[in-house]
Amino acid sequence: MIGNVQPAASHFVDGRPLEDAGGTEMPVHFPGTGAVIATVREATGAVIEAALAAAERAQPAWAALKPVERGRILLRAAAIIRDRAEALARLETLDTGKPLSETRVADWPSGADALEYFGGIAATIGGETIPLGEDWAYTLRVPLGVTVGIGAWNYPSQVACWKAAPALACGNAMVFKPSELTPLGALQLAAILTEAGLPPGVFNVVQGRGGVGERLVTDPRVAKVSLTGSVPTGRRVYAAAAEGIRHVTMELGGKSPLLVFEDADLDAAVGAAMLGNFYSAGQVCSNGTRVFVQRRVREAFLERLAARTSAIRIGDPLDEATQMGPLVSPAQRDKVLGYVAKGQEEGARIVGALPEVPESGWFVPPVIFAGVTDGMTVAREEIFGPVMCVLDFDTEAEAVARANGTDYGLSAGVFTRDLARAHRVARAIRAGTLWINTYNLTPVEVPFGGSRLSGVGRENGRAAIEHWTEVRSVYVGMGGVDAPF
Ligand code: NDP
C-alpha cells in the first residue's frame, strides 16, 4: 500500500506551499514498481522570483536573531523529524526506491543529526581578537546572505538537511532545488522547519530540472551555491557561479579505492567492500568501487565476497526484510547495465551467479567484476550502481600509486592490522576522507568533501562553518592617526 503522498503543492515559498499551474508537470515514480505516486510542477519564472525575493526579504532579520535562538529552531525541527521517523522513512523509500531497512537508519536520521549538530553550535560561531600593540582588531563571522542548495537524488533529504542546517545556523537564507527525480523530501523539511518556528522565507524549496538550477545559480541576489551532483554538472554550476564571483561548495562524484592488505581482517574487509558498493544499490558518491586486494588473499576474498553477495535479499523496498532495492530511474538502470556489458567486453570476469531480481521496477543485481585492470572503463568511470571492481596488487607502493591513478579524490579505505601502514596509506592517498578498517561512515561531526575533480569545500563538522560565512575584520585604532602628510 503506497497511500497518498501527493504534496500540498509543488513548491514551498515564503513559509507556505505554493503552486503555479503554468509549470510543466513532472511525475514522481516509485522505483520499486515504476508507478506514478505524485506529480509536481517545474518552477516557473514567477515561482523562482517569489522564492529568491522571499529569501532576500527574510535573511537580514534571521541573521540578526541571537544565534542561540536560531539554533533552538533547528533543534526543534530535528525533534519533529525524530518523532515522525517512520512516516519520513517510508516517504524516502517511495521517492528513492531505497529499502526501508536503509531509510529508517540513514537518511532522515542523518539529516536530524545535522540539525542537532549545527543547531547546537550556532551560538559558538565567533571570531578572534588580534592584539596590535596599542591598537587591536577583531573578526566577525558574517553570513553570506541568500544561498542556493541543489541536491542529487541518492540521499535527497539528507542532502537538503546537510546544506540547510549549517547555512541557517550561520544566519543565511536558502532556496533549495531537489533533483527532479526525488522532489518530496525537501518539501517535508521546509514544512517541518516552519512548524519548528523558522520565519517565512528563510528556507524555500522550488522544483525543477537543471534549467531551474541554472536560473538560481546566476541570479545576482545569490551569494553562494552548494551543489551535490556529478562532475559534469559541477563544472557547469561552478562556471556559472564564477561569473558572479559567488562562493561555492561542490560535492561531486568519485571512483574511490579500497585497499585490502593480506594481514587484514578479511571478513571485515569483505563486509566493507559490500557496504561500499551495494548499499543504496551502489548509488553513493563515496563508494569504494575499486577494491584493490593483495594477491595472496585474493581468492579467499573473492570466495567469501561471492557467498555473501549471493545471499543479499533483493526486492520490494517497502518489505522490511529487503536489503537491496532498485535504482532510481530506468535511465540509471540502463546506464549501469551498459557498464556491466562494457566490463565483460573489455575482459573483466563476473564472479559468482548473478542473483535474481524482480521484473517490475528498475533493479540491477549486485555485480562483482574480478580480473579488472586499471585501464578498463569500469575501473575509470563512476558507474553509480551496484558494480564492484576487484583488482590485484603486490606491494604497498604499487597499491598507493594505482589508487591515486584517478582524477577523482572523494574518499578511500584501507584494511590492514599494521598500524604504521594504515596511517602511511591514509597520508599518501589523495582524497577528502580516508577510512581505516571501516568504510563509508559519514557522521556529522567529521568534515566531508572531495579533492580534485570530486569537489571543493567541506560539509559537516566545524569546517562547514567556514563555507557558510565570511570573515569581516574590524581594525580598532586606539590613538591618533600618524599620517605622512
Ligand atoms: P546531477 O549532476 O545530474 O544533478 C545534480 C543536481 O543538479 C540536480 O538537482 C540537477 O537537476 C541539477 N542540475 C543539473 N544541471 C544543472 C545546471 N546546469 N545548473 C544547476 N543545476 C543543475 O547528479 P545526480 O542527481 O545524477 O546525482 C548523482 C551524482 O551526484 C553522482 O555523480 C554522485 O557521485 C554525486 N553525489 C555526490 C555526493 C557528494 O557528497 N560528493 C553525494 C551524493 C551524490 P535535475 O537532476 O533535476 O535535472
Coordinates of C-alpha atoms and ligand atoms in Angstrom, one line a residue:
M1 CA 0.0 0.0 0.0
I2 CA 1.5 3.2 -1.1
G3 CA -1.1 5.7 0.2
N4 CA -1.4 9.3 -0.8
V5 CA 2.0 11.1 -1.0
Q6 CA 0.9 13.9 -3.2
P7 CA 2.3 17.1 -1.6
A8 CA 0.1 20.0 -0.8
A9 CA 1.8 22.0 -3.6
S10 CA 4.9 21.6 -5.7
H11 CA 7.0 24.4 -4.0
F12 CA 7.4 25.8 -0.6
V13 CA 8.0 29.6 -0.6
D14 CA 7.8 32.3 2.0
G15 CA 6.6 29.9 4.7
R16 CA 3.9 28.1 2.8
P17 CA 3.2 25.6 -0.1
L18 CA 3.0 27.3 -3.5
E19 CA 1.6 26.1 -6.8
D20 CA 1.8 27.6 -10.2
A21 CA -0.3 25.7 -12.7
G22 CA 1.8 27.1 -15.5
G23 CA 4.8 24.9 -14.6
T24 CA 5.5 21.7 -16.6
E25 CA 4.3 18.5 -14.9
M26 CA 7.0 16.2 -13.5
P27 CA 5.6 12.8 -12.5
V28 CA 7.3 11.2 -9.4
H29 CA 7.8 7.4 -9.7
F30 CA 8.3 4.7 -7.1
P31 CA 11.3 2.9 -8.4
G32 CA 10.2 -0.4 -6.8
T33 CA 7.4 -0.7 -9.4
G34 CA 7.6 2.3 -11.7
A35 CA 4.2 3.5 -10.5
V36 CA 3.5 7.2 -10.5
I37 CA 3.0 8.2 -6.9
A38 CA 2.7 12.0 -7.2
T39 CA 3.1 14.8 -9.7
V40 CA 4.9 18.1 -9.1
R41 CA 5.3 21.0 -11.4
E42 CA 8.5 22.7 -12.5
A43 CA 9.0 26.1 -11.1
T44 CA 8.1 28.9 -13.5
G45 CA 9.9 32.2 -13.5
A46 CA 7.3 33.6 -11.1
V47 CA 8.0 30.9 -8.6
I48 CA 11.7 31.3 -8.8
E49 CA 11.3 35.1 -8.4
A50 CA 9.0 34.6 -5.4
A51 CA 11.5 32.3 -3.7
L52 CA 14.5 34.5 -4.2
A53 CA 12.6 37.6 -3.2
A54 CA 11.3 35.9 0.0
A55 CA 14.8 34.7 0.9
E56 CA 16.2 38.2 0.3
R57 CA 13.5 39.8 2.5
A58 CA 13.8 37.2 5.3
Q59 CA 17.6 36.9 5.6
P60 CA 18.6 40.1 7.5
A61 CA 16.1 39.6 10.4
W62 CA 17.1 35.9 10.6
A63 CA 20.8 36.9 10.7
A64 CA 20.0 39.5 13.4
L65 CA 18.4 36.9 15.7
K66 CA 20.5 35.6 18.6
P67 CA 22.4 32.6 17.4
V68 CA 21.1 30.5 20.3
E69 CA 17.5 31.3 19.1
R70 CA 18.4 30.2 15.5
G71 CA 19.9 27.0 16.9
R72 CA 16.8 26.3 19.0
I73 CA 14.6 26.3 15.9
L74 CA 16.9 23.8 14.2
L75 CA 16.9 21.6 17.3
R76 CA 13.1 21.7 17.4
A77 CA 13.0 20.7 13.7
A78 CA 15.3 17.7 14.5
A79 CA 12.9 16.6 17.3
I80 CA 10.0 16.7 14.9
I81 CA 11.9 14.6 12.4
R82 CA 12.7 12.0 15.1
D83 CA 9.0 11.9 16.1
R84 CA 7.9 11.3 12.6
A85 CA 10.8 8.9 11.7
E86 CA 8.7 6.1 10.4
A87 CA 6.5 8.2 8.1
L88 CA 9.5 10.1 6.7
A89 CA 11.5 6.9 6.1
R90 CA 8.5 5.5 4.2
L91 CA 8.3 8.6 2.1
E92 CA 12.0 8.5 1.4
T93 CA 11.7 4.9 0.3
L94 CA 8.9 5.8 -2.1
D95 CA 10.8 8.7 -3.5
T96 CA 14.1 6.9 -4.0
G97 CA 13.4 3.2 -4.1
K98 CA 15.9 2.6 -1.3
P99 CA 14.8 -0.1 1.2
L100 CA 13.1 0.8 4.5
S101 CA 16.0 -1.1 6.2
E102 CA 18.2 1.8 5.0
T103 CA 15.9 4.8 5.1
R104 CA 15.0 4.1 8.7
V105 CA 18.6 4.4 9.8
A106 CA 20.5 6.5 7.3
D107 CA 18.6 9.3 5.5
W108 CA 16.4 11.4 7.8
P109 CA 18.2 10.3 10.9
S110 CA 21.4 11.7 9.4
G111 CA 19.6 14.9 8.5
A112 CA 18.3 15.2 12.0
D113 CA 21.9 14.8 13.3
A114 CA 22.9 17.7 11.1
L115 CA 20.1 19.9 12.5
E116 CA 21.1 19.0 16.1
Y117 CA 24.9 19.5 15.5
F118 CA 24.6 22.9 13.7
G119 CA 21.7 23.9 16.0
G120 CA 23.9 23.1 18.9
I121 CA 27.0 25.0 17.7
A122 CA 25.2 28.0 16.3
A123 CA 25.9 30.0 19.4
T124 CA 29.6 29.2 19.4
I125 CA 30.4 30.6 16.0
G126 CA 32.6 33.6 16.6
G127 CA 35.7 35.4 15.5
E128 CA 39.1 36.2 17.1
T129 CA 40.7 39.2 18.7
I130 CA 44.1 40.2 17.3
P131 CA 46.4 42.3 19.6
L132 CA 48.3 45.0 17.7
G133 CA 50.2 46.8 20.4
E134 CA 48.0 49.9 21.3
D135 CA 45.6 49.1 18.5
W136 CA 43.7 45.8 18.1
A137 CA 41.5 44.1 15.7
Y138 CA 38.7 41.6 15.9
T139 CA 37.0 39.4 13.3
L140 CA 33.3 38.6 12.9
R141 CA 32.0 35.6 11.0
V142 CA 29.1 37.0 9.0
P143 CA 26.6 35.1 6.9
L144 CA 26.8 35.2 3.2
G145 CA 23.2 36.2 2.6
V146 CA 20.9 34.4 0.1
T147 CA 22.3 31.0 -0.8
V148 CA 21.2 28.2 -3.1
G149 CA 21.3 24.5 -2.5
I150 CA 21.0 22.0 -5.3
G151 CA 20.6 18.3 -4.5
A152 CA 21.3 14.9 -6.1
W153 CA 18.7 12.0 -6.0
N154 CA 20.6 9.4 -3.9
Y155 CA 20.2 11.0 -0.5
P156 CA 17.6 13.7 -1.2
S157 CA 16.5 14.5 2.4
Q158 CA 20.0 14.1 3.9
V159 CA 21.5 16.4 1.3
A160 CA 18.8 19.0 2.0
C161 CA 19.5 18.9 5.7
W162 CA 23.3 18.8 5.3
K163 CA 23.0 22.1 3.4
A164 CA 20.2 23.8 5.2
A165 CA 21.4 23.1 8.8
P166 CA 24.8 24.9 8.6
A167 CA 23.5 27.5 6.2
L168 CA 20.7 28.5 8.5
A169 CA 22.7 28.2 11.7
C170 CA 25.1 30.7 10.3
G171 CA 22.3 33.2 9.5
N172 CA 21.8 32.7 5.8
A173 CA 18.6 32.1 3.9
M174 CA 18.3 29.4 1.3
V175 CA 16.5 28.4 -1.9
F176 CA 16.8 24.7 -2.3
K177 CA 16.2 22.7 -5.6
P178 CA 15.9 19.0 -5.2
S179 CA 16.7 16.6 -8.0
E180 CA 13.7 16.3 -10.4
L181 CA 13.7 12.6 -9.6
T182 CA 13.2 12.9 -5.9
P183 CA 11.3 16.1 -5.1
L184 CA 9.3 15.0 -2.0
G185 CA 11.7 15.0 1.0
A186 CA 12.8 18.7 0.8
L187 CA 9.2 19.8 0.9
Q188 CA 8.8 17.9 4.2
L189 CA 11.9 19.6 5.5
A190 CA 10.6 23.1 4.6
A191 CA 7.2 22.3 6.3
I192 CA 9.0 20.9 9.4
L193 CA 11.3 23.9 9.8
T194 CA 8.3 26.2 9.5
E195 CA 6.5 24.2 12.2
A196 CA 9.6 24.5 14.4
G197 CA 9.3 28.3 14.1
L198 CA 11.5 29.2 11.2
P199 CA 10.4 32.6 9.9
P200 CA 8.8 32.6 6.4
G201 CA 11.3 32.9 3.5
V202 CA 14.4 31.6 5.3
F203 CA 14.2 28.2 3.7
N204 CA 12.4 27.8 0.4
V205 CA 12.0 24.8 -2.0
V206 CA 11.5 25.1 -5.7
Q207 CA 11.2 22.1 -8.1
G208 CA 12.6 21.7 -11.5
R209 CA 15.3 20.3 -13.8
G210 CA 18.7 21.7 -14.4
G211 CA 17.3 24.8 -16.1
V212 CA 15.7 25.9 -12.8
G213 CA 19.0 25.3 -11.0
E214 CA 20.8 27.4 -13.6
R215 CA 18.5 30.4 -13.1
L216 CA 19.0 30.2 -9.4
V217 CA 22.8 30.0 -9.7
T218 CA 23.1 33.0 -11.9
D219 CA 20.7 35.3 -10.0
P220 CA 22.6 38.4 -8.8
R221 CA 21.0 38.1 -5.3
V222 CA 22.7 34.8 -4.7
A223 CA 25.9 34.8 -2.7
K224 CA 26.7 31.1 -2.6
V225 CA 25.8 27.9 -4.3
S226 CA 26.2 24.4 -2.8
L227 CA 25.8 21.6 -5.2
T228 CA 25.7 17.8 -4.7
G229 CA 25.9 16.2 -8.1
S230 CA 28.0 14.8 -10.8
V231 CA 31.3 16.2 -12.1
P232 CA 29.8 17.5 -15.5
T233 CA 27.1 19.3 -13.6
G234 CA 29.6 20.6 -11.1
R235 CA 31.7 22.1 -13.9
R236 CA 28.6 23.9 -15.3
V237 CA 27.4 25.2 -12.0
Y238 CA 30.9 26.2 -10.8
A239 CA 31.4 28.2 -14.1
A240 CA 28.0 29.9 -13.8
A241 CA 28.7 30.8 -10.1
A242 CA 32.1 32.2 -11.1
E243 CA 30.5 34.8 -13.3
G244 CA 29.2 36.5 -10.2
I245 CA 32.3 35.6 -8.1
R246 CA 30.0 33.5 -5.8
H247 CA 31.1 31.2 -3.1
V248 CA 30.7 27.5 -3.9
T249 CA 30.7 24.1 -2.3
M250 CA 30.9 21.3 -4.8
E251 CA 30.2 17.8 -3.6
L252 CA 30.8 15.7 -6.7
G253 CA 31.4 12.2 -7.8
G254 CA 34.2 9.7 -7.2
K255 CA 35.9 6.4 -8.1
S256 CA 37.3 5.7 -4.7
P257 CA 39.8 3.0 -3.9
L258 CA 39.6 0.5 -1.1
L259 CA 42.9 -1.3 -0.3
V260 CA 42.8 -4.7 1.3
F261 CA 46.2 -5.9 2.6
E262 CA 46.9 -9.6 3.2
D263 CA 47.1 -9.0 7.0
A264 CA 43.6 -7.5 7.1
D265 CA 40.6 -9.0 8.9
L266 CA 39.2 -10.5 5.7
D267 CA 35.6 -10.8 6.9
A268 CA 35.5 -7.2 7.9
A269 CA 37.1 -6.2 4.6
V270 CA 34.5 -8.2 2.6
G271 CA 31.7 -6.5 4.7
A272 CA 33.2 -3.1 4.0
A273 CA 33.5 -3.8 0.3
M274 CA 29.9 -4.9 0.1
L275 CA 28.7 -1.9 2.2
G276 CA 30.8 0.4 0.0
N277 CA 29.4 -1.0 -3.3
F278 CA 25.9 -2.3 -2.7
Y279 CA 24.4 0.0 0.0
S280 CA 21.7 2.2 -1.7
A281 CA 22.1 -0.2 -4.7
G282 CA 25.6 1.4 -5.2
Q283 CA 24.2 5.0 -5.6
V284 CA 26.6 6.5 -3.1
C285 CA 29.2 9.1 -4.1
S286 CA 31.9 7.9 -1.7
N287 CA 31.7 4.2 -2.7
G288 CA 34.9 2.2 -2.8
T289 CA 34.3 1.0 -6.3
R290 CA 37.9 0.0 -7.0
V291 CA 38.7 -2.8 -4.5
F292 CA 42.5 -3.5 -4.6
V293 CA 43.2 -6.9 -2.9
Q294 CA 46.7 -8.1 -2.2
R295 CA 47.3 -11.1 -4.4
R296 CA 47.9 -13.7 -1.7
V297 CA 44.4 -13.2 -0.2
R298 CA 42.6 -12.5 -3.5
E299 CA 40.9 -16.0 -3.9
A300 CA 39.8 -16.2 -0.3
F301 CA 38.4 -12.6 -0.5
L302 CA 36.5 -13.4 -3.7
E303 CA 35.1 -16.6 -2.4
R304 CA 33.7 -15.0 0.8
L305 CA 32.5 -12.0 -1.2
A306 CA 30.6 -14.1 -3.7
A307 CA 29.0 -16.2 -1.0
R308 CA 27.8 -13.2 1.0
T309 CA 26.7 -11.3 -2.2
S310 CA 24.5 -14.2 -3.4
A311 CA 22.6 -14.1 0.0
I312 CA 21.6 -10.4 -0.4
R313 CA 17.8 -10.1 -0.2
I314 CA 16.8 -8.0 -3.2
G315 CA 13.2 -6.9 -3.7
D316 CA 10.4 -4.7 -2.7
P317 CA 11.9 -1.7 -0.9
L318 CA 8.8 -1.5 1.3
D319 CA 9.3 -5.0 2.6
E320 CA 11.2 -4.7 5.9
A321 CA 13.4 -7.7 5.1
T322 CA 14.7 -6.3 1.9
Q323 CA 18.4 -5.4 1.9
M324 CA 18.7 -4.0 -1.6
G325 CA 16.2 -2.1 -3.8
P326 CA 16.1 -0.8 -7.4
L327 CA 18.0 2.1 -8.9
V328 CA 16.3 5.5 -9.0
S329 CA 15.2 5.6 -12.7
P330 CA 15.1 3.5 -15.8
A331 CA 17.8 5.7 -17.3
Q332 CA 20.1 5.0 -14.4
R333 CA 19.4 1.2 -14.6
D334 CA 20.2 1.2 -18.3
K335 CA 23.4 3.2 -17.8
V336 CA 24.6 0.7 -15.2
L337 CA 23.7 -2.3 -17.3
G338 CA 25.6 -0.6 -20.1
Y339 CA 28.7 -0.6 -17.9
V340 CA 28.2 -4.2 -16.9
A341 CA 28.2 -5.1 -20.7
K342 CA 31.2 -2.9 -21.3
G343 CA 33.2 -4.6 -18.4
Q344 CA 32.6 -8.0 -19.9
E345 CA 33.5 -6.8 -23.4
E346 CA 36.8 -5.4 -22.0
G347 CA 37.6 -8.7 -20.4
A348 CA 36.5 -8.4 -16.7
R349 CA 35.1 -11.6 -15.3
I350 CA 31.8 -11.7 -13.3
V351 CA 32.3 -13.7 -10.1
G352 CA 29.5 -16.0 -8.9
A353 CA 26.0 -16.3 -10.3
L354 CA 24.0 -13.0 -10.5
P355 CA 21.1 -13.0 -8.0
E356 CA 17.6 -12.9 -9.4
V357 CA 15.9 -9.5 -9.4
P358 CA 12.2 -8.6 -9.6
E359 CA 10.9 -7.9 -13.1
S360 CA 8.9 -4.8 -12.3
G361 CA 10.9 -1.8 -11.1
W362 CA 14.4 -0.7 -12.0
F363 CA 16.5 -3.4 -10.5
V364 CA 20.1 -4.3 -11.3
P365 CA 21.7 -7.3 -9.5
P366 CA 24.9 -6.8 -7.5
V367 CA 27.8 -7.4 -9.8
I368 CA 31.4 -8.4 -8.8
F369 CA 34.0 -7.9 -11.5
A370 CA 37.3 -9.7 -11.0
G371 CA 40.4 -9.6 -13.2
V372 CA 39.9 -5.8 -13.6
T373 CA 42.8 -3.8 -14.8
D374 CA 43.4 0.0 -14.3
G375 CA 42.7 0.9 -17.9
M376 CA 39.2 -0.7 -18.2
T377 CA 36.3 1.7 -18.5
V378 CA 34.6 0.1 -15.4
A379 CA 37.8 0.9 -13.4
R380 CA 37.9 4.5 -14.5
E381 CA 34.4 5.9 -14.7
E382 CA 31.8 6.5 -11.9
I383 CA 29.1 3.9 -12.5
F384 CA 26.7 4.8 -9.6
G385 CA 25.2 1.4 -9.4
P386 CA 25.9 -2.0 -7.7
V387 CA 29.1 -2.8 -9.6
M388 CA 32.2 -3.7 -7.7
C389 CA 35.6 -3.9 -9.5
V390 CA 38.2 -6.1 -7.8
L391 CA 41.9 -5.5 -8.8
D392 CA 45.0 -7.3 -7.6
F393 CA 48.2 -5.8 -6.3
D394 CA 51.5 -6.9 -4.8
T395 CA 53.1 -4.1 -2.9
E396 CA 52.0 -1.1 -0.8
A397 CA 53.8 1.4 -3.1
E398 CA 52.1 -0.1 -6.1
A399 CA 48.7 -0.1 -4.5
V400 CA 49.0 3.6 -3.4
A401 CA 50.2 4.7 -6.8
R402 CA 47.3 2.9 -8.6
A403 CA 44.8 4.1 -6.0
N404 CA 45.9 7.7 -6.9
G405 CA 45.7 7.0 -10.6
T406 CA 42.4 8.8 -11.0
D407 CA 41.3 12.5 -11.3
Y408 CA 38.8 12.0 -8.6
G409 CA 39.6 12.3 -4.9
L410 CA 36.5 11.9 -2.8
S411 CA 37.4 9.1 -0.4
A412 CA 39.4 5.9 0.2
G413 CA 39.7 3.0 2.6
V414 CA 42.5 0.8 3.9
F415 CA 42.2 -2.6 5.6
T416 CA 45.3 -3.8 7.5
R417 CA 46.3 -4.7 11.0
D418 CA 49.6 -2.9 10.5
L419 CA 49.1 0.5 12.3
A420 CA 52.0 2.3 10.7
R421 CA 51.0 1.2 7.2
A422 CA 47.4 2.3 7.8
H423 CA 48.5 5.8 8.7
R424 CA 51.1 5.9 5.9
V425 CA 48.5 5.0 3.3
A426 CA 46.0 7.5 4.8
R427 CA 48.5 10.2 4.3
A428 CA 49.6 9.1 0.8
I429 CA 46.2 8.7 -0.8
R430 CA 44.8 11.9 -2.3
A431 CA 41.2 12.0 -1.1
G432 CA 38.9 14.1 1.2
T433 CA 38.1 11.2 3.6
L434 CA 40.0 8.0 4.3
W435 CA 38.7 5.2 6.4
I436 CA 40.9 2.8 8.3
N437 CA 39.4 -0.6 8.9
T438 CA 35.9 0.6 8.2
Y439 CA 34.1 2.3 5.2
N440 CA 31.5 4.9 4.3
L441 CA 30.8 6.2 7.8
T442 CA 30.0 9.9 7.5
P443 CA 28.9 11.2 10.9
V444 CA 28.0 14.9 11.0
E445 CA 30.9 15.7 13.4
V446 CA 33.5 14.9 10.7
P447 CA 34.2 17.2 7.7
F448 CA 33.2 15.6 4.4
G449 CA 34.1 16.6 0.8
G450 CA 36.3 15.9 -2.1
S451 CA 39.6 16.9 -3.5
R452 CA 40.5 17.3 -7.2
L453 CA 37.5 16.5 -9.5
S454 CA 35.5 15.3 -6.5
G455 CA 34.9 18.9 -5.4
V456 CA 35.7 21.9 -3.3
G457 CA 34.6 22.9 0.2
R458 CA 33.5 20.8 3.1
E459 CA 30.2 19.8 4.5
N460 CA 29.7 18.7 8.2
G461 CA 31.9 19.3 11.2
R462 CA 33.1 22.8 12.2
A463 CA 34.8 23.0 8.8
A464 CA 31.4 23.6 7.2
I465 CA 31.0 26.9 9.1
E466 CA 33.9 28.4 7.1
H467 CA 31.9 27.7 3.9
W468 CA 28.7 29.4 5.0
T469 CA 30.2 32.5 6.5
E470 CA 32.9 35.0 5.6
V471 CA 35.3 36.8 7.8
R472 CA 34.9 40.5 8.4
S473 CA 37.9 42.2 10.0
V474 CA 37.4 45.2 12.2
Y475 CA 40.5 47.3 13.0
V476 CA 40.3 49.4 16.1
G477 CA 42.5 52.5 16.3
M478 CA 43.2 53.5 19.9
G479 CA 45.4 56.5 19.4
G480 CA 45.8 59.4 16.9
V481 CA 46.3 59.0 13.2
D482 CA 50.0 59.1 12.2
A483 CA 49.6 60.5 8.6
P484 CA 52.8 61.1 6.5
F485 CA 51.3 64.4 5.2
Ligands
NDP1 P1 23.4 15.6 -11.5 O1 24.7 16.2 -11.6 O2 22.8 15.0 -12.7 O3 22.3 16.6 -10.8 C1 22.6 17.2 -9.6 C2 21.6 18.3 -9.4 O4 22.0 19.4 -10.2 C3 20.2 18.0 -9.8 O5 19.3 18.6 -8.9 C4 20.1 18.6 -11.2 O6 18.8 18.8 -11.6 C5 20.9 19.8 -11.0 N1 21.4 20.4 -12.3 C6 21.6 19.8 -13.5 N2 22.2 20.7 -14.4 C7 22.2 21.9 -13.7 C8 22.7 23.2 -14.1 N3 23.2 23.4 -15.4 N4 22.6 24.2 -13.2 C9 22.1 24.0 -12.0 N5 21.7 22.7 -11.6 C10 21.7 21.7 -12.4 O7 23.6 14.4 -10.4 P2 22.6 13.3 -10.0 O8 21.4 13.8 -9.4 O9 22.6 12.3 -11.1 O10 23.4 12.6 -8.7 C11 24.4 11.7 -8.9 C12 25.8 12.3 -8.8 O11 25.9 13.0 -7.5 C13 26.9 11.3 -8.8 O12 28.0 11.8 -9.6 C14 27.4 11.3 -7.3 O13 28.7 10.9 -7.2 C15 27.1 12.7 -6.9 N6 27.0 12.8 -5.5 C16 28.0 13.4 -4.7 C17 27.9 13.4 -3.3 C18 29.0 14.1 -2.5 O14 28.7 14.4 -1.4 N7 30.2 14.3 -3.0 C19 26.8 12.8 -2.6 C20 25.8 12.2 -3.5 C21 25.9 12.2 -4.9 P3 17.9 17.6 -12.3 O15 18.6 16.3 -12.0 O16 16.6 17.7 -11.7 O17 18.0 17.9 -13.8

